[in-house]
CSV table of C-alpha atoms and ligand atoms in Angstrom, one decimal:
chain,number,residue,atom,x,y,z
A,1352,MET,CA,-14.2,17.4,-2.1
A,1353,GLN,CA,-11.9,18.1,0.7
A,1354,ASP,CA,-13.3,18.4,4.2
A,1355,ALA,CA,-12.0,21.9,5.2
A,1356,ARG,CA,-12.4,21.4,9.0
A,1357,PHE,CA,-9.7,18.5,9.1
A,1358,THR,CA,-5.9,19.2,8.7
A,1359,PRO,CA,-4.9,17.7,5.4
A,1360,ARG,CA,-3.4,14.4,6.5
A,1361,VAL,CA,-2.1,11.4,4.6
A,1362,PHE,CA,-2.2,7.8,5.9
A,1363,SER,CA,-1.3,4.8,4.0
A,1364,GLY,CA,-0.1,1.2,4.9
A,1365,ILE,CA,1.8,-1.7,3.4
A,1366,LYS,CA,1.4,-5.2,4.6
A,1367,PRO,CA,4.6,-6.9,5.7
A,1368,SER,CA,3.7,-10.5,4.1
A,1369,GLY,CA,6.6,-11.5,1.9
A,1370,GLY,CA,9.3,-8.9,0.6
A,1371,LEU,CA,8.7,-5.5,-1.3
A,1372,THR,CA,8.3,-5.6,-4.9
A,1373,LEU,CA,8.8,-3.3,-7.9
A,1374,GLY,CA,4.9,-3.3,-7.8
A,1375,ASN,CA,5.0,-1.7,-4.2
A,1376,TYR,CA,7.8,0.7,-5.1
A,1377,LEU,CA,6.1,2.2,-8.3
A,1378,GLY,CA,2.5,1.7,-7.2
A,1379,ALA,CA,2.9,3.0,-3.7
A,1380,ILE,CA,6.2,4.1,-1.9
A,1381,LYS,CA,7.3,6.5,-4.9
A,1382,ARG,CA,4.0,8.3,-4.3
A,1383,PHE,CA,4.3,8.3,-0.5
A,1384,VAL,CA,7.7,9.9,-0.7
A,1385,GLU,CA,6.3,12.6,-3.1
A,1386,MET,CA,3.6,13.5,-0.8
A,1387,GLN,CA,5.9,14.3,1.9
A,1388,GLY,CA,5.9,18.1,2.2
A,1389,GLN,CA,4.1,21.2,3.1
A,1390,GLU,CA,0.7,20.3,2.0
A,1391,PHE,CA,0.1,17.2,4.0
A,1392,GLU,CA,1.1,15.6,7.5
A,1393,THR,CA,2.1,12.1,6.2
A,1394,ILE,CA,1.6,9.1,8.4
A,1395,TYR,CA,3.0,5.6,6.9
A,1396,CYS,CA,2.4,2.4,8.5
A,1397,VAL,CA,3.8,-1.1,8.2
A,1398,VAL,CA,0.3,-2.9,8.7
A,1399,ASP,CA,1.5,-6.1,10.6
A,1400,LEU,CA,-2.0,-6.8,12.3
A,1401,HIS,CA,-3.3,-6.9,8.7
A,1402,ALA,CA,-0.7,-9.4,7.9
A,1403,ILE,CA,-1.7,-12.0,10.2
A,1404,THR,CA,-5.2,-12.2,8.8
A,1405,VAL,CA,-3.6,-15.1,7.0
A,1406,TRP,CA,-0.9,-17.2,8.6
A,1407,GLN,CA,2.6,-15.7,9.0
A,1408,ASP,CA,5.5,-17.4,10.4
A,1409,PRO,CA,6.6,-15.3,13.4
A,1410,ALA,CA,10.4,-14.8,12.5
A,1411,GLU,CA,9.5,-14.3,8.9
A,1412,LEU,CA,6.9,-11.7,9.9
A,1413,ARG,CA,9.5,-9.9,12.1
A,1414,ALA,CA,12.1,-9.9,9.0
A,1415,ALA,CA,9.3,-8.6,6.5
A,1416,THR,CA,8.1,-5.7,9.0
A,1417,ARG,CA,11.7,-4.6,9.2
A,1418,GLU,CA,12.0,-5.0,5.3
A,1419,VAL,CA,9.3,-2.9,4.6
A,1420,ALA,CA,10.3,-0.3,7.0
A,1421,ALA,CA,13.8,-0.3,5.3
A,1422,GLY,CA,12.2,0.0,1.9
A,1423,PHE,CA,10.2,3.0,2.9
A,1424,LEU,CA,13.2,4.7,4.4
A,1425,ALA,CA,15.7,3.7,1.5
A,1426,SER,CA,13.3,5.0,-1.0
A,1427,GLY,CA,13.1,8.5,0.8
A,1428,ILE,CA,10.6,8.4,3.5
A,1429,ASP,CA,12.0,10.9,6.0
A,1430,PRO,CA,11.2,9.6,9.7
A,1431,GLU,CA,11.4,13.2,10.7
A,1432,ARG,CA,8.9,14.8,8.0
A,1433,SER,CA,6.5,11.7,8.3
A,1434,ILE,CA,5.5,9.6,10.9
A,1435,LEU,CA,6.7,5.8,10.1
A,1436,PHE,CA,5.8,3.0,12.4
A,1437,ASN,CA,4.5,-0.6,12.7
A,1438,GLN,CA,0.7,-0.9,13.5
A,1439,SER,CA,0.8,-3.2,16.3
A,1440,GLN,CA,2.9,-0.7,18.4
A,1441,VAL,CA,-0.3,1.5,18.6
A,1442,SER,CA,-2.8,-0.6,20.4
A,1443,GLN,CA,-5.4,2.2,19.5
A,1444,HIS,CA,-5.7,0.7,15.9
A,1445,ALA,CA,-7.1,-2.5,17.4
A,1446,GLU,CA,-9.2,-0.8,19.8
A,1447,LEU,CA,-11.0,1.6,17.4
A,1448,ALA,CA,-11.2,-1.5,15.0
A,1449,TRP,CA,-13.7,-2.9,17.6
A,1450,ILE,CA,-15.8,-0.1,17.8
A,1451,LEU,CA,-16.0,0.1,14.2
A,1452,ASN,CA,-16.9,-3.6,13.8
A,1453,CYS,CA,-20.0,-2.6,15.8
A,1454,VAL,CA,-20.6,0.1,13.2
A,1455,ALA,CA,-20.1,-1.8,10.1
A,1456,ARG,CA,-23.0,-3.9,8.7
A,1457,LEU,CA,-22.8,-7.5,7.6
A,1458,GLY,CA,-24.2,-6.6,4.5
A,1459,TRP,CA,-21.5,-4.2,3.8
A,1460,MET,CA,-18.8,-6.6,4.3
A,1461,ASN,CA,-20.3,-9.2,2.2
A,1462,ARG,CA,-19.7,-6.9,-0.7
A,1463,MET,CA,-16.0,-6.7,-0.4
A,1464,THR,CA,-14.5,-8.0,-3.6
A,1465,GLN,CA,-11.0,-8.5,-1.9
A,1466,PHE,CA,-12.3,-10.9,0.6
A,1467,LYS,CA,-14.3,-12.8,-2.1
A,1468,GLU,CA,-11.3,-13.1,-4.2
A,1469,LYS,CA,-8.8,-13.9,-1.4
A,1470,ALA,CA,-11.4,-16.4,0.3
A,1471,GLY,CA,-12.2,-18.0,-3.0
A,1472,LYS,CA,-14.5,-21.1,-2.8
A,1473,ASN,CA,-13.1,-21.7,0.8
A,1474,ALA,CA,-14.6,-18.9,2.7
A,1475,GLU,CA,-15.6,-21.1,5.6
A,1476,ALA,CA,-11.9,-22.0,6.2
A,1477,GLN,CA,-10.7,-18.3,6.5
A,1478,SER,CA,-9.8,-16.4,9.7
A,1479,LEU,CA,-12.5,-14.0,11.0
A,1480,GLY,CA,-9.8,-11.5,10.7
A,1481,LEU,CA,-9.6,-11.8,7.1
A,1482,TYR,CA,-13.3,-11.0,6.9
A,1483,ALA,CA,-12.9,-8.0,9.3
A,1484,TYR,CA,-10.0,-6.8,7.6
A,1485,PRO,CA,-11.5,-3.7,5.9
A,1486,SER,CA,-12.9,-2.6,9.2
A,1487,LEU,CA,-9.4,-2.7,10.8
A,1488,MET,CA,-8.4,-0.6,7.7
A,1489,ALA,CA,-11.1,2.0,8.4
A,1490,ALA,CA,-9.7,2.2,11.9
A,1491,ASP,CA,-6.3,2.7,10.6
A,1492,ILE,CA,-7.4,5.6,8.6
A,1493,LEU,CA,-10.1,7.2,11.0
A,1494,LEU,CA,-7.8,6.9,13.9
A,1495,TYR,CA,-5.7,9.8,12.6
A,1496,HIS,CA,-8.8,11.5,10.9
A,1497,ALA,CA,-6.8,11.1,7.8
A,1498,THR,CA,-8.3,13.2,4.9
A,1499,HIS,CA,-6.3,11.5,2.0
A,1500,VAL,CA,-5.4,7.8,1.5
A,1501,PRO,CA,-3.1,6.9,-1.3
A,1502,VAL,CA,-4.1,3.4,-2.5
A,1503,GLY,CA,-4.1,1.2,-5.6
A,1504,GLU,CA,-7.4,0.8,-7.4
A,1505,ASP,CA,-8.0,-2.5,-5.7
A,1506,GLN,CA,-8.2,-0.7,-2.3
A,1507,LYS,CA,-10.7,1.9,-3.4
A,1508,GLN,CA,-13.7,-0.2,-2.2
A,1509,HIS,CA,-12.1,-0.4,1.3
A,1510,VAL,CA,-11.8,3.4,1.4
A,1511,GLU,CA,-15.3,4.0,0.2
A,1512,LEU,CA,-16.4,1.5,3.3
A,1513,THR,CA,-14.4,3.6,5.6
A,1514,ARG,CA,-16.5,6.7,4.5
A,1515,ASP,CA,-19.5,4.6,5.1
A,1516,ILE,CA,-18.3,3.4,8.4
A,1517,ALA,CA,-17.5,7.3,9.3
A,1518,ALA,CA,-20.9,8.5,8.1
A,1519,LYS,CA,-22.8,5.9,10.1
A,1520,PHE,CA,-20.9,6.5,13.2
A,1521,ASN,CA,-21.4,10.3,12.7
A,1522,HIS,CA,-25.2,9.7,12.1
A,1523,ASP,CA,-25.9,7.2,14.9
A,1524,TYR,CA,-24.0,9.3,17.7
A,1525,LYS,CA,-25.3,12.7,16.1
A,1526,VAL,CA,-21.6,14.0,15.9
A,1527,ASP,CA,-19.6,15.5,13.3
A,1528,PHE,CA,-16.5,13.5,14.4
A,1529,PHE,CA,-14.9,11.4,11.6
A,1530,PRO,CA,-14.0,13.0,8.2
A,1531,MET,CA,-14.9,11.8,4.8
A,1532,THR,CA,-11.6,10.4,3.6
A,1533,LEU,CA,-11.0,10.7,0.0
A,1534,PRO,CA,-8.8,7.8,-1.8
A,1535,VAL,CA,-5.9,9.2,-4.0
A,1536,ILE,CA,-6.0,7.0,-7.0
A,1537,GLU,CA,-4.8,9.1,-9.8
A,1538,GLY,CA,-1.6,10.5,-10.2
A,1539,PRO,CA,1.9,9.1,-11.0
A,1540,ALA,CA,1.1,5.8,-9.3
A,1541,MET,CA,0.6,2.7,-11.5
A,1542,ARG,CA,-0.5,-0.8,-11.4
A,1543,VAL,CA,2.6,-3.1,-12.0
A,1544,MET,CA,1.5,-6.6,-13.4
A,1545,ASN,CA,2.9,-10.0,-13.1
A,1546,LEU,CA,5.8,-10.5,-15.4
A,1547,ARG,CA,4.4,-14.1,-16.4
A,1548,ASP,CA,0.8,-12.9,-16.9
A,1549,GLY,CA,0.0,-9.4,-17.5
A,1550,THR,CA,-3.6,-9.6,-16.7
A,1551,LYS,CA,-2.7,-10.2,-12.8
A,1552,LYS,CA,-1.0,-7.8,-10.4
A,1553,MET,CA,2.5,-8.1,-9.7
A,1554,SER,CA,2.3,-9.8,-5.9
A,1555,LYS,CA,4.8,-10.5,-3.4
A,1556,SER,CA,3.0,-13.7,-2.3
A,1557,GLY,CA,2.6,-15.1,-5.8
A,1558,GLU,CA,4.1,-18.9,-6.4
A,1559,SER,CA,7.0,-18.0,-8.7
A,1560,ASP,CA,9.6,-15.5,-8.0
A,1561,MET,CA,10.2,-15.1,-11.6
A,1562,GLU,CA,6.9,-13.3,-12.0
A,1563,ARG,CA,8.1,-10.2,-9.7
A,1564,ILE,CA,11.0,-8.0,-9.2
A,1565,ASN,CA,12.0,-7.7,-5.6
A,1566,MET,CA,13.1,-4.5,-4.4
A,1567,THR,CA,16.2,-6.6,-3.0
A,1568,ASP,CA,17.0,-8.3,-6.2
A,1569,ASP,CA,20.6,-8.0,-7.5
A,1570,ALA,CA,21.3,-6.6,-11.1
A,1571,HIS,CA,21.8,-10.1,-12.5
A,1572,THR,CA,18.5,-11.2,-11.4
A,1573,ILE,CA,16.6,-8.1,-12.5
A,1574,ALA,CA,18.1,-8.7,-15.8
A,1575,ARG,CA,17.2,-12.5,-16.0
A,1576,LYS,CA,13.7,-11.7,-14.8
A,1577,PHE,CA,13.1,-9.2,-17.5
A,1578,GLN,CA,14.8,-11.5,-20.0
A,1579,LYS,CA,12.3,-14.2,-19.2
A,1580,ALA,CA,9.1,-12.0,-18.9
A,1581,ARG,CA,6.5,-13.1,-21.0
A,1582,THR,CA,5.7,-11.3,-24.2
A,1583,ASP,CA,4.1,-11.6,-27.3
A,1584,ALA,CA,5.9,-12.0,-30.6
A,1585,ALA,CA,5.4,-8.5,-32.1
A,1586,PRO,CA,7.6,-5.7,-31.6
A,1587,LEU,CA,7.1,-2.4,-29.7
A,1588,PRO,CA,4.0,-0.4,-31.5
A,1589,GLU,CA,4.0,3.2,-32.4
A,1590,THR,CA,1.1,4.4,-30.4
A,1591,VAL,CA,-0.2,3.4,-26.9
A,1592,GLU,CA,-3.4,2.6,-28.4
A,1593,GLU,CA,-1.9,-0.4,-30.1
A,1594,LEU,CA,-0.8,-1.9,-26.7
A,1595,ASP,CA,-4.6,-2.5,-26.1
A,1596,GLY,CA,-5.1,-6.3,-25.8
A,1597,ARG,CA,-1.2,-6.8,-25.3
A,1598,PRO,CA,-1.1,-6.8,-21.6
A,1599,GLU,CA,2.4,-7.8,-21.2
A,1600,ALA,CA,3.8,-5.6,-23.7
A,1601,ARG,CA,1.8,-2.6,-22.0
A,1602,ASN,CA,3.1,-3.5,-18.5
A,1603,LEU,CA,6.7,-3.6,-19.7
A,1604,VAL,CA,6.3,-0.1,-21.4
A,1605,GLU,CA,4.6,1.4,-18.4
A,1606,ILE,CA,7.1,-0.1,-16.1
A,1607,TYR,CA,9.9,1.6,-18.2
A,1608,ALA,CA,7.8,4.9,-18.2
A,1609,ALA,CA,7.4,4.9,-14.6
A,1610,LEU,CA,11.0,4.2,-13.9
A,1611,ALA,CA,12.1,6.8,-16.3
A,1612,GLY,CA,9.5,9.4,-15.2
A,1613,ILE,CA,8.3,9.7,-18.8
A,1614,THR,CA,4.9,8.8,-20.4
A,1615,PRO,CA,4.4,5.4,-22.2
A,1616,ALA,CA,4.0,7.4,-25.6
A,1617,GLU,CA,7.4,8.8,-25.0
A,1618,VAL,CA,8.7,5.5,-24.2
A,1619,LEU,CA,7.4,4.2,-27.7
A,1620,ALA,CA,9.0,7.6,-29.3
A,1621,ARG,CA,12.4,6.6,-27.8
A,1622,HIS,CA,12.4,2.9,-28.9
A,1623,PRO,CA,10.5,3.1,-32.2
A,1624,GLY,CA,9.5,-0.4,-33.3
A,1625,ALA,CA,12.1,-2.1,-30.9
A,1626,GLY,CA,11.9,-5.8,-30.7
A,1627,TRP,CA,12.0,-7.5,-27.2
A,1628,GLY,CA,15.9,-8.4,-27.8
A,1629,GLN,CA,16.5,-4.6,-27.6
A,1630,PHE,CA,13.8,-3.3,-25.2
A,1631,LYS,CA,14.2,-5.9,-22.5
A,1632,PRO,CA,17.9,-5.2,-21.9
A,1633,ALA,CA,17.3,-1.5,-21.8
A,1634,LEU,CA,14.5,-2.0,-19.2
A,1635,ALA,CA,16.5,-4.1,-17.2
A,1636,GLU,CA,19.5,-1.5,-17.3
A,1637,LEU,CA,17.0,1.2,-16.3
A,1638,ALA,CA,15.6,-0.6,-13.6
A,1639,VAL,CA,18.8,-1.6,-11.9
A,1640,GLU,CA,20.1,2.1,-12.3
A,1641,LYS,CA,16.9,3.2,-10.3
A,1642,LEU,CA,16.6,0.3,-7.8
A,1643,SER,CA,20.1,-0.5,-7.0
A,1644,PRO,CA,20.8,2.6,-4.8
A,1645,ILE,CA,17.4,1.5,-2.9
A,1646,SER,CA,18.4,-2.0,-2.5
A,1647,GLY,CA,21.8,-1.2,-1.4
A,1648,GLU,CA,20.6,1.1,1.3
A,1649,MET,CA,18.0,-1.5,2.2
A,1650,ALA,CA,20.6,-4.2,2.7
A,1651,ARG,CA,22.8,-1.7,4.6
A,1652,MET,CA,20.0,-1.0,7.0
A,1653,MET,CA,18.8,-4.7,7.4
A,1654,ASN,CA,22.3,-5.3,8.8
A,1655,ASP,CA,21.1,-3.2,11.6
A,1656,PRO,CA,17.8,-4.0,12.7
A,1657,ALA,CA,18.1,-2.3,16.0
A,1658,GLU,CA,18.3,1.0,14.2
A,1659,ILE,CA,15.1,0.1,12.3
A,1660,ASP,CA,13.3,-0.8,15.6
A,1661,ARG,CA,14.3,2.5,17.0
A,1662,ILE,CA,13.0,4.6,14.2
A,1663,LEU,CA,9.7,2.5,14.3
A,1664,ALA,CA,9.2,2.8,18.2
A,1665,ARG,CA,9.7,6.5,17.7
A,1666,GLY,CA,7.4,6.9,15.0
A,1667,ALA,CA,4.8,4.6,17.0
A,1668,GLU,CA,5.3,7.2,19.9
A,1669,ARG,CA,4.4,10.0,17.6
A,1670,ALA,CA,1.5,8.1,16.1
A,1671,ARG,CA,0.1,7.6,19.6
A,1672,GLY,CA,0.3,11.5,20.2
A,1673,ILE,CA,-2.5,11.8,17.4
A,1674,ALA,CA,-4.2,8.5,17.9
A,1675,ALA,CA,-4.7,8.6,21.6
A,1676,PRO,CA,-7.0,11.8,21.9
A,1677,ILE,CA,-9.0,10.5,18.7
A,1678,LEU,CA,-9.7,7.1,20.6
A,1679,ASP,CA,-10.4,8.7,23.9
A,1680,ARG,CA,-12.8,11.1,22.3
A,1681,THR,CA,-14.5,8.0,20.4
A,1682,LEU,CA,-14.9,6.2,23.6
A,1683,GLU,CA,-16.4,9.2,25.2
A,1684,ILE,CA,-19.0,9.5,22.2
A,1685,VAL,CA,-19.9,5.9,22.4
A,1686,GLY,CA,-20.6,6.1,26.2
A,1687,MET,CA,-17.8,4.1,27.8
A,1688,VAL,CA,-17.2,5.3,31.3
A,1689,ARG,CA,-13.6,6.8,31.6
A,1690,GLY,CA,-11.7,7.3,34.6
B,2000,LIG,N1,-5.2,-3.0,2.7
B,2000,LIG,C1,-4.1,-2.3,2.3
B,2000,LIG,C2,-3.6,-3.2,1.1
B,2000,LIG,O1,-3.7,-4.3,0.9
B,2000,LIG,C3,-3.0,-1.9,3.2
B,2000,LIG,C4,-3.5,-1.2,4.3
B,2000,LIG,C5,-4.0,-1.5,5.5
B,2000,LIG,C6,-3.9,0.3,4.1
B,2000,LIG,N2,-4.6,-0.3,6.3
B,2000,LIG,C7,-4.5,0.7,5.3
B,2000,LIG,C8,-3.9,1.2,3.0
B,2000,LIG,C9,-4.9,2.0,5.6
B,2000,LIG,C10,-4.2,2.3,3.2
B,2000,LIG,C11,-4.7,2.9,4.4
B,2000,LIG,O2,-2.8,-2.5,0.3
């Protein structure tokens, strides 16, 4: 249930670690664009402080931050209608994160499956920041009293943690200050899988470039990657149910559906019994048609980084306008002496 005391406000973020993929576009950015409008105030953030929880080369981090910003803008995020900025320019994120570190419990953090997956057997060698990552994410959200957070399924647990932190803060300080933020998981967004292994998410940091479509890939590269995408030998089935147990086939059908704005069932109806030799080129053609205007615009913007930096700085200023009073009030509630 939506908390009626708070302005409907959307916050979401993308980490600038590596370039943007088709997964970021179909699973996140496309929906971020659709949420711009009367219903919500929309705040989108390039979460550079999150990126450095694992080592990033400074020059690559700067380039990736601008590329993610360019990807947002080229896809249709309007910097007037939305607030678009990079996290580190609004120092209130880190300040609120500290307060929330003192609210979150170790037992809660220990349950975070993403940390366990990322740390693997080597948890001792991970940064303290990677462990505290979900509490910084809670700060991102609560700093704006965001009511809705569009995220992928893998981030749902972090939004639930955000609610736990907000509830404990409100309870411990006997206030009704932070909202109970809702994750927005359903809707047109989808989970795009790896082209070489349909059981893994398409990731910008996976080893092989052939397993993902980058938003900056040219037409030839996109065609080659779909051509080489792993599939089973069977042709497209007649029904969506028959995609069960065929993760690679399902992924390509779902990518087609998301790009075309139709359902997977409609994809199967349009390509009855098609073999991969037919379907893959059709998919590549559609992907090029949809992505090339975006990648062209991204390339144009990346040639003028000063313009991107100006947009981010202006967004950060607007973000601070919302964040500063909320952090000030938080510090007051907690009992910090304010001059
Ligand atoms: N953790 C998110 C991810 O990996 C990125 C993120 C950081 C985020 N802060 C956020 C998403 C706040 C939504 C809201 O995808």
